[in-house]
Coordinates of C-alpha atoms in Angstrom, one line a residue:
Chain A
X276 CA 31.5 -17.7 4.2
X277 CA 28.0 -19.1 3.5
X278 CA 26.1 -17.3 0.9
X279 CA 22.9 -18.6 2.2
X280 CA 22.2 -19.6 5.8
X281 CA 18.8 -21.2 6.8
X282 CA 18.3 -21.9 10.5
X283 CA 15.1 -23.5 11.8
X284 CA 13.0 -22.0 9.1
X285 CA 9.2 -22.5 9.5
X286 CA 6.6 -21.1 7.1
X287 CA 2.8 -21.4 7.8
X288 CA 0.1 -20.5 5.5
X289 CA -2.9 -19.1 7.2
X290 CA -6.3 -20.4 6.1
X291 CA -8.2 -18.3 3.6
X292 CA -9.5 -15.1 5.2
X293 CA -6.5 -14.8 7.4
X294 CA -7.0 -14.9 11.2
X295 CA -4.8 -16.1 14.0
X296 CA -6.7 -19.1 15.0
X297 CA -3.6 -21.2 14.3
X298 CA -5.6 -22.9 11.4
X299 CA -3.8 -23.1 8.0
X300 CA -1.0 -25.2 6.8
X301 CA 2.7 -25.5 7.8
X302 CA 4.6 -25.9 4.6
X303 CA 8.1 -25.6 6.0
X304 CA 8.6 -27.3 9.5
X305 CA 12.1 -26.4 10.8
X306 CA 14.5 -26.4 7.8
X307 CA 18.2 -25.6 8.4
X308 CA 20.9 -25.7 5.7
X309 CA 23.6 -23.6 4.2
X310 CA 25.0 -22.9 0.9
X311 CA 28.6 -22.0 0.5
X312 CA 29.8 -19.1 -1.7
X313 CA 30.3 -20.3 -5.3
X314 CA 28.4 -23.6 -4.7
X315 CA 25.6 -25.1 -6.6
X316 CA 23.1 -26.4 -4.1
X317 CA 20.1 -28.4 -5.2
X318 CA 16.8 -28.7 -3.1
X319 CA 14.9 -31.8 -4.1
X320 CA 11.5 -33.1 -3.0
X321 CA 8.2 -34.3 -4.2
X322 CA 5.5 -31.8 -5.0
X323 CA 4.2 -30.2 -1.8
X324 CA 7.5 -31.0 0.0
X325 CA 8.1 -27.3 0.7
X326 CA 10.8 -26.5 -1.7
X327 CA 9.3 -23.4 -3.2
X328 CA 7.9 -22.2 0.1
X329 CA 11.5 -22.4 1.4
X330 CA 12.9 -20.6 -1.7
X331 CA 10.3 -17.9 -1.6
X332 CA 11.6 -16.9 1.9
X333 CA 15.2 -16.9 0.7
X334 CA 14.1 -14.7 -2.3
X335 CA 12.6 -12.3 0.3
X336 CA 9.1 -12.6 -1.0
X337 CA 7.7 -13.9 2.3
X338 CA 8.5 -13.4 5.9
X339 CA 9.4 -16.6 7.7
X340 CA 7.0 -17.7 10.4
X341 CA 9.9 -18.7 12.6
X342 CA 13.7 -19.2 12.2
X343 CA 16.3 -17.0 10.5
X344 CA 17.3 -16.7 6.9
X345 CA 20.4 -14.9 5.6
X346 CA 21.3 -14.2 2.1
X347 CA 24.8 -12.7 1.7
X348 CA 24.6 -11.9 5.5
X349 CA 21.3 -10.0 5.2
X350 CA 17.7 -10.7 6.0
X351 CA 16.2 -10.9 2.5
X352 CA 12.8 -9.5 3.6
X353 CA 13.6 -6.7 6.0
X354 CA 16.9 -5.7 4.3
X355 CA 15.8 -6.4 0.8
X356 CA 17.5 -3.2 -0.5
X357 CA 20.9 -4.7 0.5
X358 CA 20.1 -8.1 -1.0
X359 CA 18.2 -7.4 -4.2
X360 CA 20.9 -5.8 -6.3
X361 CA 23.1 -9.0 -5.7
X362 CA 20.6 -11.7 -6.3
X363 CA 18.9 -13.1 -9.5
X364 CA 15.6 -14.9 -9.2
X365 CA 13.8 -17.3 -11.5
X366 CA 10.5 -18.1 -10.2
X367 CA 8.7 -21.4 -10.6
X368 CA 6.3 -19.6 -13.1
X369 CA 7.2 -16.7 -15.2
X370 CA 5.3 -13.6 -14.5
X371 CA 5.6 -11.3 -17.6
X372 CA 2.9 -9.2 -19.1
X373 CA 1.8 -11.4 -22.0
X374 CA 1.3 -8.4 -24.4
X375 CA 4.9 -7.2 -24.1
X376 CA 7.6 -8.5 -26.5
X377 CA 10.6 -10.4 -25.4
X378 CA 13.0 -7.4 -25.7
X379 CA 10.5 -5.0 -24.2
X380 CA 10.2 -7.3 -21.1
X381 CA 14.0 -7.5 -20.8
X382 CA 14.3 -3.8 -21.3
X383 CA 11.9 -3.2 -18.5
X384 CA 13.8 -5.5 -16.2
X385 CA 17.1 -3.9 -17.0
X386 CA 15.5 -0.7 -16.0
X387 CA 14.8 -1.9 -12.5
X388 CA 18.3 -3.6 -12.2
X389 CA 21.4 -1.8 -11.2
X390 CA 24.4 -2.3 -13.5
X391 CA 22.3 -4.4 -15.9
X392 CA 23.6 -6.0 -18.9
X393 CA 22.2 -4.8 -22.4
X394 CA 19.0 -6.6 -22.8
X395 CA 19.9 -8.0 -26.2
X396 CA 23.1 -9.4 -25.0
X397 CA 21.5 -11.4 -22.2
X398 CA 18.8 -12.7 -24.5
X399 CA 21.5 -13.8 -26.9
X400 CA 23.2 -15.5 -24.0
X401 CA 20.1 -17.7 -23.2
X402 CA 19.4 -18.4 -26.9
X403 CA 16.5 -15.9 -27.5
X404 CA 18.4 -13.6 -29.7
X405 CA 16.2 -14.3 -32.7
X406 CA 12.9 -14.1 -30.7
X407 CA 13.4 -10.5 -29.5
X408 CA 10.3 -9.0 -31.1
X409 CA 7.9 -11.9 -30.3
X410 CA 5.2 -11.2 -27.7
X411 CA 5.6 -13.2 -24.6
X412 CA 2.2 -14.9 -25.1
X413 CA 3.5 -16.5 -28.3
X414 CA 6.5 -18.0 -26.5
X415 CA 6.7 -21.8 -25.8
X416 CA 7.0 -23.0 -22.2
X417 CA 10.8 -23.7 -22.7
X418 CA 11.2 -20.2 -24.3
X419 CA 9.5 -18.5 -21.4
X420 CA 12.0 -20.3 -18.9
X421 CA 14.7 -19.0 -21.0
X422 CA 13.5 -15.4 -20.8
X423 CA 13.0 -15.9 -17.1
X424 CA 16.6 -17.0 -16.9
X425 CA 17.8 -14.0 -18.9
X426 CA 16.1 -11.6 -16.5
X427 CA 17.5 -13.4 -13.5
X428 CA 21.1 -13.0 -15.0
X429 CA 20.8 -9.4 -16.3
X430 CA 22.3 -7.9 -13.2
X431 CA 25.1 -10.5 -13.0
X432 CA 23.9 -11.7 -9.6
X433 CA 26.2 -13.2 -6.9
X434 CA 23.4 -15.5 -5.8
X435 CA 21.1 -17.0 -8.3
X436 CA 17.8 -18.7 -7.3
X437 CA 16.4 -21.2 -9.9
X438 CA 13.0 -22.7 -9.0
X439 CA 12.5 -25.6 -11.3
X440 CA 14.3 -23.9 -14.1
X441 CA 14.0 -26.7 -16.6
X442 CA 10.4 -27.6 -16.2
X443 CA 8.7 -27.5 -19.6
X444 CA 12.1 -27.4 -21.4
X445 CA 12.9 -29.9 -24.2
X446 CA 16.2 -31.8 -23.7
X447 CA 18.2 -29.3 -25.7
X448 CA 16.9 -26.5 -23.4
X449 CA 17.8 -28.5 -20.4
X450 CA 21.3 -29.2 -21.7
X451 CA 21.7 -25.5 -22.5
X452 CA 20.7 -24.6 -19.0
X453 CA 23.0 -27.0 -17.4
X454 CA 25.9 -25.7 -19.4
X455 CA 25.0 -22.1 -18.4
X456 CA 24.8 -23.0 -14.7
X457 CA 28.2 -24.7 -14.9
X458 CA 29.6 -21.4 -16.6
X459 CA 28.1 -19.3 -13.8
X460 CA 29.7 -21.5 -11.1
X461 CA 33.1 -21.2 -12.9
X462 CA 32.6 -17.3 -12.7
X463 CA 31.9 -17.7 -8.9
X464 CA 28.1 -17.5 -8.7
X465 CA 26.2 -19.2 -6.0
X466 CA 23.4 -21.1 -7.3
X467 CA 20.3 -22.6 -5.4
X468 CA 18.1 -24.7 -7.6
X469 CA 15.1 -26.8 -7.0
X470 CA 14.3 -29.6 -9.6
X471 CA 12.3 -32.6 -10.4
X472 CA 15.0 -34.0 -12.4
X473 CA 17.3 -36.0 -10.3
X474 CA 20.0 -36.6 -12.8
X475 CA 20.1 -32.9 -13.2
X476 CA 20.7 -32.4 -9.6
X477 CA 23.3 -35.2 -9.7
X478 CA 25.2 -33.7 -12.5
X479 CA 25.2 -30.1 -11.3
X480 CA 24.9 -29.8 -7.7
X481 CA 27.9 -29.7 -5.3
X482 CA 25.6 -30.5 -2.5
X483 CA 21.9 -31.1 -2.0
X484 CA 19.1 -31.5 0.3
X485 CA 16.1 -33.7 0.0
X486 CA 12.9 -32.2 1.6
X487 CA 9.9 -34.3 2.6
X488 CA 6.7 -32.9 4.2
X489 CA 8.5 -29.6 5.1
X490 CA 11.6 -31.0 6.6
X491 CA 15.1 -31.7 5.2
X492 CA 15.4 -35.5 5.5
X493 CA 18.8 -36.0 3.8
X494 CA 21.5 -33.6 3.0
X495 CA 25.1 -33.6 1.7
X496 CA 27.0 -34.3 -1.5
X497 CA 25.3 -36.8 -3.8
X498 CA 28.0 -39.4 -2.7
X499 CA 27.0 -38.8 1.0
X500 CA 23.2 -38.9 0.5
X501 CA 23.5 -42.1 -1.7
X502 CA 26.2 -43.8 0.5
X503 CA 23.6 -44.6 3.3
X504 CA 21.6 -46.4 0.7
X505 CA 22.3 -50.1 -0.2
X506 CA 23.4 -51.1 -3.6
X507 CA 21.2 -53.5 -5.5
X508 CA 21.8 -56.9 -7.1
X509 CA 19.1 -58.7 -9.1
X510 CA 18.9 -61.6 -11.3
X511 CA 16.3 -64.4 -12.2
X512 CA 16.8 -67.8 -10.6
X513 CA 17.0 -70.8 -12.9
X514 CA 13.7 -72.7 -12.7
X515 CA 15.3 -75.8 -11.0
X516 CA 16.8 -74.0 -8.2
X517 CA 15.2 -72.7 -4.9
X518 CA 16.2 -69.5 -3.2
X519 CA 17.3 -71.3 0.0
X520 CA 20.1 -72.8 -2.0
X521 CA 21.7 -69.5 -2.4
X522 CA 24.8 -69.2 -0.6
X523 CA 24.4 -65.7 0.5
X524 CA 24.7 -64.3 4.0
X525 CA 22.6 -61.2 3.1
X526 CA 18.9 -61.2 3.1
X527 CA 17.5 -61.6 -0.4
X528 CA 13.9 -60.9 -1.5
X529 CA 12.4 -63.5 -3.8
X530 CA 9.4 -62.8 -5.9
X531 CA 8.7 -65.8 -8.1
X532 CA 12.0 -66.4 -9.9
X533 CA 13.2 -62.8 -9.4
X534 CA 15.8 -62.4 -6.7
X535 CA 16.8 -58.9 -5.3
X536 CA 19.7 -58.4 -2.9
X537 CA 20.3 -55.1 -1.2
X538 CA 23.7 -54.7 0.4
X539 CA 26.1 -52.0 1.6
X540 CA 28.9 -54.2 0.4
X541 CA 28.4 -54.6 -3.3
X542 CA 31.7 -56.0 -4.3
X543 CA 32.2 -58.9 -1.8
X544 CA 28.6 -60.0 -2.0
X545 CA 28.7 -59.9 -5.9
X546 CA 32.0 -61.8 -5.8
X547 CA 30.4 -64.4 -3.6
X548 CA 27.4 -64.7 -5.8
X549 CA 29.4 -65.0 -9.0
X550 CA 31.9 -67.6 -7.5
X551 CA 28.9 -69.6 -6.3
X552 CA 27.2 -69.5 -9.7
X553 CA 30.4 -70.6 -11.5
X554 CA 31.0 -73.5 -9.3
X555 CA 27.4 -74.7 -9.3
X556 CA 27.2 -74.1 -13.1
X557 CA 24.1 -71.8 -12.6
X558 CA 23.2 -69.3 -15.2
X559 CA 22.0 -66.0 -13.6
X560 CA 19.7 -64.5 -16.1
X561 CA 19.0 -60.7 -16.5
X562 CA 21.9 -60.1 -13.8
X563 CA 22.2 -56.5 -12.7
X564 CA 24.3 -55.0 -10.1
X565 CA 24.5 -51.2 -9.4
X566 CA 25.4 -48.8 -6.7
X567 CA 22.5 -46.7 -5.2
X568 CA 21.6 -43.9 -7.4
X569 CA 20.2 -40.5 -6.2
X570 CA 17.0 -41.5 -7.9
X571 CA 16.7 -44.6 -5.8
X572 CA 17.7 -42.8 -2.7
X573 CA 15.1 -40.1 -3.4
X574 CA 12.3 -42.6 -4.2
X575 CA 13.1 -44.6 -1.1
X576 CA 13.0 -41.4 1.1
X577 CA 9.8 -40.2 -0.6
X578 CA 8.0 -43.5 0.0
X579 CA 9.3 -43.9 3.5
X580 CA 8.0 -40.5 4.4
X581 CA 4.5 -41.2 3.1
X582 CA 2.2 -41.4 6.2
X583 CA -1.5 -41.6 6.1
X584 CA -1.8 -38.2 7.6
X585 CA 0.0 -36.6 4.7
X586 CA -2.7 -37.8 2.4
X587 CA 0.0 -39.5 0.3
X588 CA -0.2 -42.3 -2.1
X589 CA -1.4 -45.3 0.0
X590 CA -0.6 -47.9 -2.5
X591 CA 3.1 -46.8 -2.5
X592 CA 2.9 -46.9 1.2
X593 CA 1.5 -50.4 1.3
X594 CA 4.1 -51.7 -1.1
X595 CA 6.9 -50.2 1.0
X596 CA 5.6 -52.0 3.9
X597 CA 5.4 -55.3 1.9
X598 CA 9.0 -54.9 0.8
X599 CA 10.3 -54.1 4.3
X600 CA 8.4 -57.2 5.5
X601 CA 10.5 -59.4 3.2
X602 CA 13.7 -57.8 4.3
X603 CA 13.0 -58.1 8.0
Chain B
X201 CA 30.6 -9.3 5.7
X202 CA 33.3 -11.5 4.5
X203 CA 36.0 -9.8 2.5
X204 CA 36.0 -12.8 0.2
X205 CA 32.7 -11.8 -1.3
X206 CA 33.4 -10.7 -4.8
X207 CA 31.2 -7.7 -5.3
X208 CA 31.6 -4.4 -7.1
X209 CA 29.0 -2.5 -5.1
X210 CA 29.6 -1.5 -1.5
X211 CA 27.5 -4.2 0.2
X212 CA 26.5 -1.8 3.1
X213 CA 25.0 0.7 0.7
X214 CA 21.4 -0.2 -0.4
X215 CA 20.8 0.4 -4.0
X216 CA 17.2 1.0 -3.2
X217 CA 14.3 -1.5 -3.0
X218 CA 13.6 -1.3 0.7
X219 CA 10.2 0.1 1.8
X220 CA 11.9 3.1 3.4
X221 CA 14.5 3.7 0.7
X222 CA 14.0 6.6 -1.8
X223 CA 12.3 6.3 -5.0
X224 CA 14.3 5.8 -8.2
X225 CA 13.2 7.8 -11.2
X226 CA 15.1 5.3 -13.5
X227 CA 13.1 2.3 -12.1
X228 CA 9.8 4.2 -12.1
X229 CA 10.4 5.2 -15.8
X230 CA 11.2 1.7 -16.8
X231 CA 8.1 0.2 -15.3
X232 CA 5.8 3.0 -16.4
X233 CA 7.1 2.7 -20.0
X234 CA 6.2 -0.9 -20.0
X235 CA 2.8 -0.3 -18.5
X236 CA 2.1 2.5 -21.1
X237 CA 2.9 0.0 -23.9
X238 CA 0.5 -2.4 -22.4
X239 CA -2.3 0.2 -22.0
X240 CA -1.9 1.3 -25.7
X241 CA -2.2 -2.4 -26.7
X242 CA -5.4 -3.0 -24.6
X243 CA -7.9 -1.4 -26.9
X244 CA -10.9 -1.8 -24.5
X245 CA -9.2 -0.2 -21.6
X246 CA -7.9 2.6 -23.9
X247 CA -11.4 3.2 -25.1
X248 CA -13.0 3.4 -21.8
X249 CA -10.2 5.8 -20.5
X250 CA -10.2 8.0 -23.4
X251 CA -13.6 8.3 -25.0
X252 CA -16.1 7.5 -22.2
X253 CA -15.6 10.6 -20.2
X254 CA -15.8 12.8 -23.2
X255 CA -19.1 11.1 -24.3
X256 CA -20.5 11.3 -20.9
X257 CA -19.8 14.9 -20.8
X258 CA -21.8 15.6 -23.8
X259 CA -24.7 13.7 -22.5
X260 CA -24.7 15.5 -19.1
X261 CA -24.4 18.7 -20.8
X262 CA -27.7 18.1 -22.6
X263 CA -29.2 17.1 -19.3
X264 CA -27.9 20.2 -17.5
X265 CA -29.2 22.5 -20.2
X266 CA -32.7 21.2 -19.3
X267 CA -32.2 21.4 -15.7
X268 CA -33.2 24.2 -13.3
X269 CA -29.9 25.5 -12.1
X270 CA -31.4 28.7 -10.4
X271 CA -30.3 29.2 -6.9
X272 CA -27.3 26.8 -7.2
X273 CA -24.9 29.5 -8.5
X274 CA -24.0 27.2 -11.3
X275 CA -23.9 27.8 -15.1
X276 CA -24.3 24.8 -17.5
X277 CA -20.6 24.8 -17.7
X278 CA -19.7 24.8 -14.1
X279 CA -22.4 22.2 -13.5
X280 CA -21.0 19.9 -16.1
X281 CA -17.3 20.3 -15.9
X282 CA -16.5 19.2 -12.3
X283 CA -18.6 16.1 -13.0
X284 CA -16.7 15.5 -16.1
X285 CA -13.4 15.7 -14.4
X286 CA -14.8 13.4 -11.7
X287 CA -15.7 10.9 -14.4
X288 CA -12.3 11.0 -15.9
X289 CA -10.9 10.2 -12.4
X290 CA -13.3 7.3 -12.1
X291 CA -12.9 5.8 -15.5
X292 CA -9.5 6.6 -16.6
X293 CA -7.8 6.3 -13.1
X294 CA -9.9 4.3 -10.7
X295 CA -11.7 1.7 -12.8
X296 CA -8.9 1.2 -15.2
X297 CA -6.3 0.7 -12.4
X298 CA -8.3 -1.9 -10.5
X299 CA -8.1 -3.9 -13.8
X300 CA -4.4 -3.2 -14.2
X301 CA -3.4 -4.2 -10.6
X302 CA -5.6 -7.4 -10.7
X303 CA -4.2 -8.4 -14.2
X304 CA -0.6 -7.8 -13.1
X305 CA -1.1 -9.8 -9.9
X306 CA -2.8 -12.7 -11.8
X307 CA -0.2 -12.8 -14.3
X308 CA 2.3 -13.0 -11.5
X309 CA 4.0 -9.8 -12.8
X310 CA 3.7 -8.2 -9.4
X311 CA 5.4 -11.2 -7.6
X312 CA 8.1 -11.3 -10.3
X313 CA 8.8 -7.5 -10.0
X314 CA 9.1 -7.9 -6.1
X315 CA 12.0 -10.3 -6.7
X316 CA 13.9 -7.3 -8.2
X317 CA 15.1 -4.1 -6.9
X318 CA 12.0 -1.9 -7.4
X319 CA 10.3 -1.3 -4.1
X320 CA 6.5 -1.7 -3.5
X321 CA 5.7 2.1 -3.9
X322 CA 7.6 2.2 -7.3
X323 CA 5.9 -0.9 -8.5
X324 CA 2.3 0.2 -7.7
X325 CA 3.1 3.8 -8.5
X326 CA 4.7 3.2 -11.9
X327 CA 1.8 0.8 -12.9
X328 CA -0.6 3.8 -12.2
X329 CA 1.5 6.5 -14.0
X330 CA 0.0 6.0 -17.5
X331 CA -3.4 6.0 -16.3
X332 CA -2.8 9.0 -14.0
X333 CA -1.2 10.8 -17.0
X334 CA -4.2 10.1 -19.3
X335 CA -6.6 11.2 -16.5
X336 CA -4.7 14.5 -15.9
X337 CA -4.4 15.2 -19.7
X338 CA -8.0 14.6 -20.3
X339 CA -9.0 16.8 -17.3
X340 CA -6.9 19.6 -18.9
X341 CA -8.6 19.1 -22.2
X342 CA -12.0 19.2 -20.6
X343 CA -11.1 22.3 -18.7
X344 CA -9.8 24.1 -21.8
X345 CA -12.7 22.9 -23.8
X346 CA -15.0 24.1 -21.1
X347 CA -13.5 27.5 -21.0
X348 CA -13.7 27.7 -24.8
X349 CA -17.1 26.0 -25.5
X350 CA -19.1 26.3 -22.3
X351 CA -17.9 29.7 -21.3
X352 CA -16.7 28.6 -17.9
X353 CA -13.8 30.9 -18.1
X354 CA -10.7 30.6 -16.0
X355 CA -11.5 29.5 -12.4
X356 CA -11.3 32.2 -9.8
X357 CA -9.8 29.8 -7.2
X358 CA -7.2 27.6 -9.2
X359 CA -5.8 26.5 -5.9
X360 CA -9.0 24.5 -5.2
X361 CA -9.0 23.1 -8.7
X362 CA -5.4 21.9 -8.3
X363 CA -6.1 20.6 -4.9
X364 CA -9.2 18.7 -6.1
X365 CA -7.4 17.2 -9.1
X366 CA -4.4 16.0 -7.2
X367 CA -6.1 14.7 -4.1
X368 CA -8.7 13.0 -6.4
X369 CA -6.0 11.3 -8.4
X370 CA -4.1 10.1 -5.4
X371 CA -7.3 8.8 -3.8
X372 CA -8.4 7.1 -6.8
X373 CA -4.9 5.3 -7.1
X374 CA -5.0 4.1 -3.5
X375 CA -8.7 3.1 -3.6
X376 CA -8.0 1.2 -6.9
X377 CA -5.1 -0.8 -5.3
X378 CA -7.3 -1.4 -2.3
X379 CA -10.2 -2.5 -4.5
X380 CA -7.8 -4.8 -6.4
X381 CA -7.0 -6.4 -2.9
X382 CA -10.5 -7.7 -2.7
X383 CA -10.8 -8.6 -6.4
X384 CA -10.0 -12.3 -6.8
X385 CA -10.0 -12.6 -10.5
X386 CA -9.5 -10.4 -13.6
X387 CA -13.1 -11.1 -14.6
X388 CA -14.3 -9.7 -11.2
X389 CA -12.3 -6.6 -11.8
X390 CA -15.1 -5.5 -14.0
X391 CA -17.5 -5.6 -11.0
X392 CA -15.6 -4.5 -7.9
X393 CA -15.3 -0.8 -9.0
X394 CA -19.0 -0.6 -9.3
X395 CA -19.9 0.3 -5.7
X396 CA -17.7 3.3 -5.6
X397 CA -18.7 4.4 -9.2
X398 CA -22.3 4.0 -8.5
X399 CA -22.2 5.7 -5.1
X400 CA -20.2 8.5 -6.8
X401 CA -22.6 8.9 -9.6
X402 CA -25.6 9.0 -7.3
X403 CA -24.2 11.0 -4.3
X404 CA -21.1 12.9 -5.0
X405 CA -22.6 15.8 -7.0
X406 CA -21.2 14.6 -10.3
X407 CA -24.4 15.4 -12.1
X408 CA -26.6 16.8 -9.5
X409 CA -25.4 19.3 -6.9
X410 CA -25.9 18.2 -3.4
X411 CA -27.8 21.3 -2.7
X412 CA -30.9 19.9 -4.3
X413 CA -31.0 17.0 -2.0
X414 CA -32.8 16.8 1.4
X415 CA -30.4 18.0 4.1
X416 CA -29.8 14.7 5.9
X417 CA -29.2 12.9 2.5
X418 CA -26.9 15.7 1.5
X419 CA -25.0 15.4 4.9
X420 CA -24.5 11.5 4.3
X421 CA -23.4 12.2 0.7
X422 CA -20.7 14.7 1.9
X423 CA -18.8 11.8 3.5
X424 CA -18.5 9.8 0.2
X425 CA -14.9 9.7 -1.3
X426 CA -15.6 11.6 -4.4
X427 CA -17.9 14.4 -3.0
X428 CA -15.0 16.6 -1.5
X429 CA -13.3 16.4 -4.8
X430 CA -16.4 17.5 -6.7
X431 CA -16.8 20.2 -4.1
X432 CA -13.4 21.5 -4.5
X433 CA -13.5 21.5 -8.2
X434 CA -16.9 23.2 -8.3
X435 CA -15.7 25.7 -5.6
X436 CA -12.8 26.7 -8.0
X437 CA -15.6 28.5 -10.1
X438 CA -18.5 29.3 -7.8
X439 CA -16.5 30.6 -4.9
X440 CA -19.3 29.3 -2.7
X441 CA -17.1 27.1 -0.7
X442 CA -16.5 28.7 2.7
X443 CA -13.3 28.3 4.6
X444 CA -14.7 25.6 6.7
X445 CA -16.3 23.6 3.9
X446 CA -13.0 23.8 2.1
X447 CA -11.1 22.5 5.1
X448 CA -13.7 19.8 5.6
X449 CA -13.6 18.7 1.9
X450 CA -9.7 18.5 2.2
X451 CA -10.0 16.4 5.3
X452 CA -12.5 14.0 3.9
X453 CA -10.5 13.6 0.7
X454 CA -7.3 13.0 2.8
X455 CA -9.2 10.8 5.0
X456 CA -10.3 8.5 2.3
X457 CA -6.8 8.5 0.7
X458 CA -5.3 7.5 4.0
X459 CA -7.9 4.9 4.6
X460 CA -7.3 3.5 1.1
X461 CA -3.5 3.4 1.7
X462 CA -4.0 1.6 5.1
X463 CA -6.3 -1.0 3.5
X464 CA -3.8 -1.4 0.7
X465 CA -1.0 -1.9 3.1
X466 CA -2.9 -4.3 5.2
X467 CA -4.7 -6.4 2.6
X468 CA -2.9 -5.9 -0.8
X469 CA -1.9 -9.3 -2.3
X470 CA 1.2 -9.5 -4.5
X471 CA 0.3 -13.0 -6.0
X472 CA -2.9 -14.9 -6.7
X473 CA -4.6 -16.8 -4.0
X474 CA -3.7 -20.5 -4.0

């Protein structure tokens, strides 16, 4: 069974002052995906892609403008009483009174959670065991994220929402977070996370979706998302050779002496290139060959999605055009 | 529901949290305790809530001693006390709570709490509890102090006293939440309580009984939120409140409370504006 089901979700923010004039901004424009029980699902996207707007609906903080959302089979907004005891939420930004201490905050949260773990136990779990009596306002950004995670875990949730859990964390914090998330999966917890760190998604997520301007533009396992992307070979041409002397049947982009080849058939193309180079006695400097990474796929999708109406980065938009020009 | 879902609780039984579900004393206690800790750590709020009403009582007492109360049926004590209780409600409950609600919203605490099991009434109610408790304790202190020092004695209509106190408190809480809804920042929370406070000072009979006003002005002032509360409190001693007047006072007080509750439901924001 799917722990989370999202079908045709739309979310519109009305312009300030409310009103029904249809003004405002549609942050989520028809998103559908599902997260299986016990799965780690990552929602990726640039800032403003609609990740948090989507997750907030799943958390039951906002009503969808259109579409349906189910968490553990219930509507998280209208049936929140059924959903809340079984979910844990880590918002993008904390939300703790700055004058309470760490343990006071956790105690408060335990008090509003059914079957809560002891506050100190869960603080220990996230590595805040020695910071119990520190006021929240004195915590570092990473420590706040740990506290937020502790609260999200206090009720042993079946479904855990993590909205950019590692933002502001140092590498050690991110490693701890990743280890914890893996442990939770081993215990059967369903995790939906959004993140800016693609390698994090690559390492952790069973499946992922990439959002762009309010829509899901790619979804599946990392392999599936990346598979549609070409692999890349690049090297520097010896000064005495011209690009047209290259034997390759695939299109190559030449920028000065730098040659890039993008192909869905990495091995045969690379073989052909290397055999040619050996026979011709050519030395290929700075030779690189790599399969598409999630990061590449992500950047490509993000750039392709930039249209002038999105007010995006026009220089990125231009350079994408230039590159496609060469490939064509 | 799939049977594979590993859960200890019966998934069909809500553990609370819905708008319609019952209130949980455990959750309210946890939230109110945290809020009390915060109130104790906020020296400025604590000062305003604890000391200001007492200080103002002494200054109005001095003024009342010099005023001509003949024909109002009031003594110095019964002229001052209802106003003092009114001020407690304004400062300790209303004004203080506007600040609390706005601060919690701007710190994203309200949003965070809504991701948990506590329902909306519990979240707002528990945040109000420490202020309400301080308001009621102070009122009790003032009433006892009045009986002992200002010879007000025991009110002959304690039912009116209780009705005025409870309705006034509930009204102040809902109006505070409604005021917080139109307050954009924590700084502005110093300002937005002013209209109600000034209107109350001027026209709700806190210091000056409405009887001394021209009739039309007095009539307008009777519709202000705190006027019925003052009337009920004062009536507890003077017994000059007729049955009709009592009903009208109750109706106006309930009306404002309902209006505040409606505005709060329609307009209350659980997170800062973007």
